[in-house]
Each structure stands twice: as structure tokens, then as C-alpha cells.
Amino acid sequence: MTLGSDGRLLGQPQNIRELVAEGVLAEESGLDFFGLGEHHIEEIPLPAPDLVLAAVAARTSRIRLGSAVTVLSSDDPVRVFQRYATLDALSAGRAEVILGRGSSKESFPLFGFDLADYDRLFEEKLELFARLRAEEPVTWSGTTRAAVPGLQVYPRTAGGALPTWVGVGGNPASVVRAARYGFSLMLAIIGGNPARFARLSTLYRAATDQAGFAPLPIGVHSPGHVAATDEQAREEYWPTYETFMLEARWQRGFPEITREYFEHEVEYGSLYVGSPDTVARRIVRTVTTLDASRFDLKYGMGPMPHAVLMENIRLFGTEVAPRVREQLKEG
């Protein structure tokens, strides 16, 4: 069971420091992974999540640490690899990375990239990252950055290959591309019935087999919130969800979000909001349906108090995760 934050509204510097405490609590609560996403706006000022994860690494010993997600299209693959390989060294082999094209596009103009090159940037840079991950001298050329003429990139990782996932929001071509390079698949599902992604899991299994790889992990990344009761969880989460989705509506073209829509998503969609029993049952149903081996709860999607987020993490690790593991074992 894993935990990620790529939509939390931070706002103030102390909130970034609070993320370190949340990562430490994630390990203490028994979770397997703590991830932070990349953002470059005032509401979510987290442009260097690997630095925060390094601080978490210094205070933990077991939990895996990584991005959720890194916008590879507007970054340099060599530097991304070097940063997370460095995190791997600091954490004694606990680093991983989730690469994505970027649903939030504020980094493109910031770093001088044209959104008209959106697909080409990701395709070329993902190809380069795949070569870097082999940890052998790299020869590569393309149109989006300078060529790499047979150079070795350092540092090497403890395991010899940085665990790498590709975040996919529903594009079949992205699923096939992840399989072609031998990357694990992270299904980013933020709305609608998660069962509709089963076709992508099936496609990924077929594509990895065709590419000659042994079965690779599939993960699910979805928003949620855990509290003592279903009612408490909904009442705590609704205001922050409404705030976040209102901002996202203008940035990403989402439809108007009503309380009725929210309740429907909690009951039937991709919001894992409720008591430990409720959230565990819904997670088990999703990972079983999608043939997944990992579930990443996207927590804190909005301006929630630190104490509430800490209780959410504690319940997710100590109450939800054991239930999910036991139910999957029984099933």
C-alpha cells in the first residue's frame, strides 16, 4: 500500500516542511511508498520534490520514496535520472520515479518549451530515459535536446536499474509505449468508474508480452481521504475537493463540480473517501478488477489542516492497508 501527494495545496513554506513529517509518519504507519508530485504554481509550490524526499530519506529506513509524478517532457532526462539516482544512494536503494507527460502544463512555458511539441517531447525524452536506466554508456540523438555521444551517466543505483513507472491517464498509445520500454504502468484515475481502465491493463499485459518482458507491475493512483466514519470523511473532504476542482476546472476544462457529483464519485467512481472498512473494500475491488498489485492514495487534494492529513495517513497505514492485504490474500 502506497501514498502519494501530487495535488496538495501547500501555499506556505512551513507546509513543505510538514511534508517531511507526513513521509515519516507514512513509514511509521506501515506503508510501502511515499511519493510527491512536481508543481510550479503558487498554490502548489513544489518544484523540487526530490529535495523533500531526501529529507524524508534521512529520517526513515524502510519506506520507498519517489515522484508522483515527474513531468519528464519539460525536464532533462539526464538530470532526472541523476537526481533520483542520488536519492537512491541517500536512501540506500529506496528510490523510484514515476514519469509523466504532465496534466498540469505550467512547467512548459517556465522552461521554454512549446506545448505544440507536447507529444514529441515526451516520446524522445522517455526513449533517452530508458537508455539511461540501463546504466551503460549512452548514445542518443533527437530533436528536443543535445545528443549524448556514448557517455556514462553517474551515479549508478544500488539495484542496477532505477525502478521506473509511467503515469497514464487513459491513452492506449501511452500504455503501449510504457510496455515497449519495459516500464511499470501507473494508471492515474481521478474520476469515473475505475473498471473502465480494465482494457488498458489487458492491453499493457499483451504489449509487455509482445515486447518480450516478464509480467510487470500495474499500479493505480487515485484521490481519497480516510477518517473514523464515512460521514466524517465526506464532510472533511468535500470542501477541499470542491476548492481544488474549481481551480482545476479553469485550468484543465473539467465540468462543474457539485455535491451530487462528489457523492456519486465516492459511491461509484474514483474517490476513495470513507472509513477504513469502506476505503479498504473499494481498493480491493479496484486492484482486483484492474489486475493491479499497487494502490497509491493521492491524499490531501486541497487545503486540509496538517493534523487532519496526519490522521488520514495514520488510518490509511494502520487500518486500511492491513485490511486490503488480508482481503487480497483471502481472495
Coordinates of C-alpha atoms in Angstrom, one line a residue:
M1 CA 0.0 0.0 0.0
T2 CA 1.4 3.3 -1.0
L3 CA 0.8 7.0 -0.5
G4 CA 1.3 9.9 -2.9
S5 CA 0.7 13.7 -3.0
D6 CA 0.6 15.4 -6.3
G7 CA -2.3 17.8 -5.7
R8 CA -1.9 19.1 -2.2
L9 CA -2.3 22.9 -1.9
L10 CA 0.7 23.9 0.1
G11 CA 0.8 27.7 -0.1
Q12 CA 3.4 28.4 2.7
P13 CA 7.0 27.2 3.3
Q14 CA 6.0 25.5 6.6
N15 CA 3.7 23.3 4.6
I16 CA 6.6 21.9 2.6
R17 CA 8.3 21.1 5.9
E18 CA 5.2 19.4 7.1
L19 CA 5.5 17.0 4.1
V20 CA 8.6 15.6 5.7
A21 CA 6.7 14.7 8.9
E22 CA 4.0 13.2 6.7
G23 CA 6.5 11.0 5.0
V24 CA 8.0 9.9 8.3
L25 CA 4.5 9.0 9.6
A26 CA 3.8 7.0 6.4
E27 CA 6.7 4.7 7.3
E28 CA 5.7 4.5 11.0
S29 CA 2.2 3.6 9.9
G30 CA 3.4 0.6 7.8
L31 CA 3.1 2.0 4.3
D32 CA 5.3 0.9 1.5
F33 CA 5.9 4.1 -0.6
F34 CA 5.7 7.8 -0.1
G35 CA 5.6 10.0 -3.3
L36 CA 5.5 13.7 -4.1
G37 CA 4.5 15.3 -7.3
E38 CA 6.0 18.2 -9.2
H39 CA 4.3 21.6 -9.4
H40 CA 5.3 25.2 -10.2
I41 CA 2.4 27.4 -9.1
E42 CA 1.7 29.5 -6.0
E43 CA -1.0 27.1 -4.7
I44 CA 1.3 24.1 -5.0
P45 CA 4.9 25.4 -4.8
L46 CA 6.8 22.0 -5.0
P47 CA 9.2 22.3 -8.0
A48 CA 11.8 20.1 -6.4
P49 CA 10.1 17.1 -4.7
D50 CA 13.3 15.1 -4.8
L51 CA 14.8 17.5 -2.2
V52 CA 11.9 17.0 0.1
L53 CA 12.2 13.2 -0.4
A54 CA 15.9 13.4 0.5
A55 CA 14.9 14.9 3.8
V56 CA 12.4 12.1 4.4
A57 CA 15.1 9.6 3.5
A58 CA 17.3 10.9 6.3
R59 CA 14.6 10.2 8.8
T60 CA 13.4 6.8 7.6
S61 CA 14.9 3.4 6.9
R62 CA 12.4 1.3 5.1
I63 CA 9.7 3.1 3.1
R64 CA 10.3 3.6 -0.7
L65 CA 10.5 7.2 -1.9
G66 CA 9.7 8.7 -5.3
S67 CA 7.9 11.1 -7.5
A68 CA 4.2 11.2 -8.2
V69 CA 4.7 12.4 -10.9
T70 CA 7.8 13.9 -12.6
V71 CA 7.0 16.0 -15.7
L72 CA 9.6 14.5 -17.9
S73 CA 8.5 16.5 -21.0
S74 CA 9.7 19.8 -19.6
D75 CA 12.8 18.4 -17.7
D76 CA 16.1 16.9 -18.8
P77 CA 16.1 13.1 -18.7
V78 CA 19.8 13.0 -17.7
R79 CA 19.2 15.4 -14.7
V80 CA 16.0 13.5 -13.7
F81 CA 18.0 10.2 -13.7
Q82 CA 20.9 11.8 -11.7
R83 CA 18.6 13.3 -9.1
Y84 CA 16.7 10.1 -8.4
A85 CA 19.9 8.0 -8.6
T86 CA 21.3 10.4 -5.9
L87 CA 18.1 9.9 -3.8
D88 CA 18.6 6.2 -4.3
A89 CA 22.1 6.5 -2.8
L90 CA 21.0 8.6 0.1
S91 CA 18.1 6.2 0.9
A92 CA 20.2 3.0 0.5
G93 CA 18.3 1.8 -2.6
R94 CA 14.8 3.0 -1.8
A95 CA 14.2 5.5 -4.7
E96 CA 11.9 5.2 -7.7
V97 CA 10.4 7.5 -10.2
I98 CA 7.0 7.9 -11.9
L99 CA 7.3 9.7 -15.2
G100 CA 4.5 11.6 -16.9
R101 CA 3.7 14.0 -19.8
G102 CA 2.1 16.5 -17.4
S103 CA -1.6 17.2 -17.0
S104 CA -0.6 20.5 -15.4
K105 CA 1.3 22.3 -18.0
E106 CA 2.7 25.3 -16.1
S107 CA 6.3 24.0 -16.4
F108 CA 6.3 24.2 -20.2
P109 CA 6.4 28.0 -20.6
L110 CA 8.5 28.3 -17.5
F111 CA 11.3 26.3 -19.0
G112 CA 10.9 27.5 -22.6
F113 CA 9.0 24.5 -24.1
D114 CA 6.3 24.8 -26.7
L115 CA 3.1 22.9 -26.0
A116 CA 2.8 22.2 -29.7
D117 CA 5.7 19.8 -29.1
Y118 CA 3.9 18.1 -26.2
D119 CA 3.9 14.6 -27.6
R120 CA 7.3 14.7 -29.3
L121 CA 9.0 16.0 -26.1
F122 CA 7.7 13.1 -24.0
E123 CA 8.4 10.4 -26.7
E124 CA 12.0 11.4 -27.2
K125 CA 12.8 12.0 -23.6
L126 CA 11.2 8.8 -22.5
E127 CA 13.4 6.9 -25.0
L128 CA 16.5 8.6 -23.6
F129 CA 15.5 7.8 -20.0
A130 CA 15.1 4.2 -20.9
R131 CA 18.7 4.1 -22.2
L132 CA 19.9 5.9 -19.1
R133 CA 18.1 3.4 -16.9
A134 CA 20.3 0.6 -18.3
E135 CA 23.3 2.3 -16.6
E136 CA 25.6 1.7 -19.5
P137 CA 27.3 4.3 -21.8
V138 CA 24.5 6.2 -23.6
T139 CA 24.5 7.1 -27.3
W140 CA 21.3 9.0 -28.2
S141 CA 20.3 11.8 -30.6
G142 CA 17.0 13.6 -31.1
T143 CA 15.4 16.9 -31.7
T144 CA 14.5 18.0 -28.2
R145 CA 17.9 18.2 -26.5
A146 CA 21.6 17.9 -27.3
A147 CA 22.9 14.4 -28.4
V148 CA 24.6 12.1 -25.9
P149 CA 27.7 10.7 -27.6
G150 CA 28.4 7.4 -25.8
L151 CA 28.7 8.9 -22.3
Q152 CA 28.4 7.1 -18.9
V153 CA 26.0 8.9 -16.6
Y154 CA 26.5 8.8 -12.8
P155 CA 25.7 7.9 -10.1
R156 CA 24.7 4.3 -10.6
T157 CA 21.9 2.9 -8.5
A158 CA 22.1 0.3 -5.7
G159 CA 19.9 -2.2 -7.7
G160 CA 21.4 -1.5 -11.1
A161 CA 18.2 -0.2 -12.6
L162 CA 16.1 2.7 -11.1
P163 CA 12.5 1.4 -10.6
T164 CA 10.5 3.4 -13.1
W165 CA 6.8 3.8 -13.8
V166 CA 5.0 5.7 -16.5
G167 CA 1.8 7.5 -15.3
V168 CA -1.0 7.1 -17.8
G169 CA -4.4 8.9 -17.7
G170 CA -6.2 6.8 -20.3
N171 CA -4.3 7.0 -23.6
P172 CA -3.8 3.5 -25.1
A173 CA -0.7 4.7 -27.0
S174 CA 0.9 5.7 -23.8
V175 CA 0.2 2.2 -22.3
V176 CA 1.9 0.5 -25.3
R177 CA 4.9 2.9 -25.1
A178 CA 5.4 2.1 -21.4
A179 CA 5.4 -1.6 -22.2
R180 CA 7.8 -1.2 -25.1
Y181 CA 10.4 0.3 -22.9
G182 CA 9.8 -2.1 -20.0
F183 CA 8.5 0.5 -17.6
S184 CA 5.8 -0.4 -15.0
L185 CA 2.4 1.2 -15.5
M186 CA 0.7 3.6 -13.1
L187 CA -2.9 4.2 -14.0
A188 CA -3.8 7.8 -12.8
I189 CA -7.6 7.6 -12.3
I190 CA -9.2 10.7 -10.8
G191 CA -12.8 10.3 -12.0
G192 CA -15.3 7.9 -13.2
N193 CA -15.7 4.1 -12.7
P194 CA -12.2 2.6 -12.4
A195 CA -13.4 -0.5 -14.2
R196 CA -13.3 1.4 -17.5
F197 CA -9.5 1.1 -17.2
A198 CA -9.5 -2.7 -17.3
R199 CA -9.0 -2.6 -21.1
L200 CA -5.7 -0.7 -20.5
S201 CA -4.5 -3.3 -18.1
T202 CA -5.3 -6.0 -20.7
L203 CA -3.5 -4.0 -23.4
Y204 CA -0.5 -3.5 -21.2
R205 CA -0.2 -7.2 -20.4
A206 CA -0.4 -8.1 -24.1
A207 CA 2.1 -5.3 -25.0
T208 CA 4.7 -6.3 -22.4
D209 CA 4.4 -10.0 -23.5
Q210 CA 4.9 -9.0 -27.1
A211 CA 7.9 -6.9 -26.2
G212 CA 9.5 -9.9 -24.5
F213 CA 9.2 -8.8 -20.9
A214 CA 8.1 -10.8 -17.9
P215 CA 4.9 -9.5 -16.3
L216 CA 5.5 -6.0 -14.9
P217 CA 3.6 -4.3 -12.1
I218 CA 0.5 -2.2 -12.6
G219 CA -0.4 0.4 -10.1
V220 CA -3.4 2.7 -9.5
H221 CA -3.1 6.3 -8.4
S222 CA -6.4 7.8 -7.2
P223 CA -7.5 10.5 -4.7
G224 CA -9.1 9.8 -1.3
H225 CA -9.4 10.5 2.4
V226 CA -9.8 8.3 5.4
A227 CA -11.5 9.2 8.7
A228 CA -13.1 7.3 11.5
T229 CA -16.5 7.2 9.8
D230 CA -17.9 7.6 6.3
E231 CA -19.7 10.7 7.3
Q232 CA -16.7 12.4 8.8
A233 CA -14.5 11.5 5.9
R234 CA -17.0 13.0 3.4
E235 CA -17.5 16.2 5.4
E236 CA -13.8 16.8 5.8
Y237 CA -13.0 16.1 2.2
W238 CA -15.8 17.8 0.3
P239 CA -14.8 21.5 0.9
T240 CA -11.2 20.8 -0.1
Y241 CA -12.2 18.7 -3.1
E242 CA -14.6 21.5 -4.2
T243 CA -11.8 24.1 -3.9
F244 CA -9.3 22.0 -5.8
M245 CA -11.7 21.0 -8.6
L246 CA -12.9 24.6 -9.0
E247 CA -9.3 25.6 -9.8
A248 CA -8.8 22.6 -12.0
R249 CA -12.0 23.4 -13.9
W250 CA -10.5 26.5 -15.3
Q251 CA -7.0 25.1 -15.8
R252 CA -8.0 21.7 -17.3
G253 CA -11.5 22.2 -18.6
F254 CA -13.3 20.0 -16.0
P255 CA -17.1 20.2 -15.8
E256 CA -18.8 22.0 -12.9
I257 CA -18.4 20.0 -9.6
T258 CA -21.5 19.7 -7.5
R259 CA -22.1 17.9 -4.1
E260 CA -24.2 15.4 -6.0
Y261 CA -21.3 14.7 -8.4
F262 CA -19.0 14.3 -5.4
E263 CA -21.3 11.8 -3.7
H264 CA -21.6 9.8 -6.9
E265 CA -17.8 9.6 -7.2
V266 CA -17.5 8.5 -3.6
E267 CA -20.0 5.7 -4.1
Y268 CA -19.2 4.5 -7.6
G269 CA -16.3 6.4 -9.0
S270 CA -12.6 7.1 -8.2
L271 CA -12.8 8.9 -4.9
Y272 CA -11.7 6.6 -2.0
V273 CA -13.4 8.5 0.8
G274 CA -14.7 6.9 3.9
S275 CA -14.0 4.8 7.0
P276 CA -11.1 2.3 6.9
D277 CA -13.6 -0.5 6.1
T278 CA -15.2 1.4 3.3
V279 CA -12.0 2.5 1.7
A280 CA -10.4 -0.9 2.0
R281 CA -13.3 -2.7 0.3
R282 CA -13.2 -0.2 -2.6
I283 CA -9.4 -0.5 -3.1
V284 CA -9.7 -4.3 -3.1
R285 CA -12.4 -4.1 -5.8
T286 CA -10.3 -1.8 -7.9
V287 CA -7.0 -3.6 -7.8
T288 CA -8.7 -6.9 -8.5
T289 CA -10.6 -5.5 -11.4
L290 CA -7.5 -3.9 -12.9
D291 CA -5.1 -6.7 -12.2
A292 CA -3.0 -4.3 -10.2
S293 CA -0.5 -5.0 -7.4
R294 CA -0.2 -1.5 -6.0
F295 CA -2.6 1.2 -4.9
D296 CA -1.4 4.8 -4.4
L297 CA -3.7 7.0 -2.4
K298 CA -3.4 10.6 -3.6
Y299 CA -4.0 12.3 -0.3
G300 CA -4.5 16.0 0.6
M301 CA -6.1 17.2 -2.7
G302 CA -6.8 20.6 -1.3
P303 CA -6.2 22.9 1.7
M304 CA -6.6 20.5 4.5
P305 CA -5.1 21.0 8.0
H306 CA -1.9 19.2 8.7
A307 CA -3.4 17.4 11.7
V308 CA -6.3 16.0 9.5
L309 CA -3.8 14.8 6.9
M310 CA -1.7 13.1 9.6
E311 CA -4.7 11.2 10.9
N312 CA -5.6 10.2 7.3
I313 CA -2.1 8.8 6.8
R314 CA -2.2 7.0 10.2
L315 CA -5.6 5.4 9.4
F316 CA -4.5 4.5 5.9
G317 CA -1.4 2.8 7.1
T318 CA -2.6 1.1 10.3
E319 CA -6.3 0.4 9.4
V320 CA -6.8 0.4 5.6
A321 CA -3.6 -1.3 4.4
P322 CA -3.8 -4.4 6.7
R323 CA -7.5 -4.9 5.6
V324 CA -6.5 -4.7 2.0
R325 CA -3.6 -7.1 2.3
E326 CA -5.7 -9.6 4.2
Q327 CA -8.7 -9.4 1.8
L328 CA -6.4 -9.8 -1.2
K329 CA -4.7 -12.8 0.5
E330 CA -8.1 -14.4 1.2
G331 CA -9.3 -13.7 -2.3

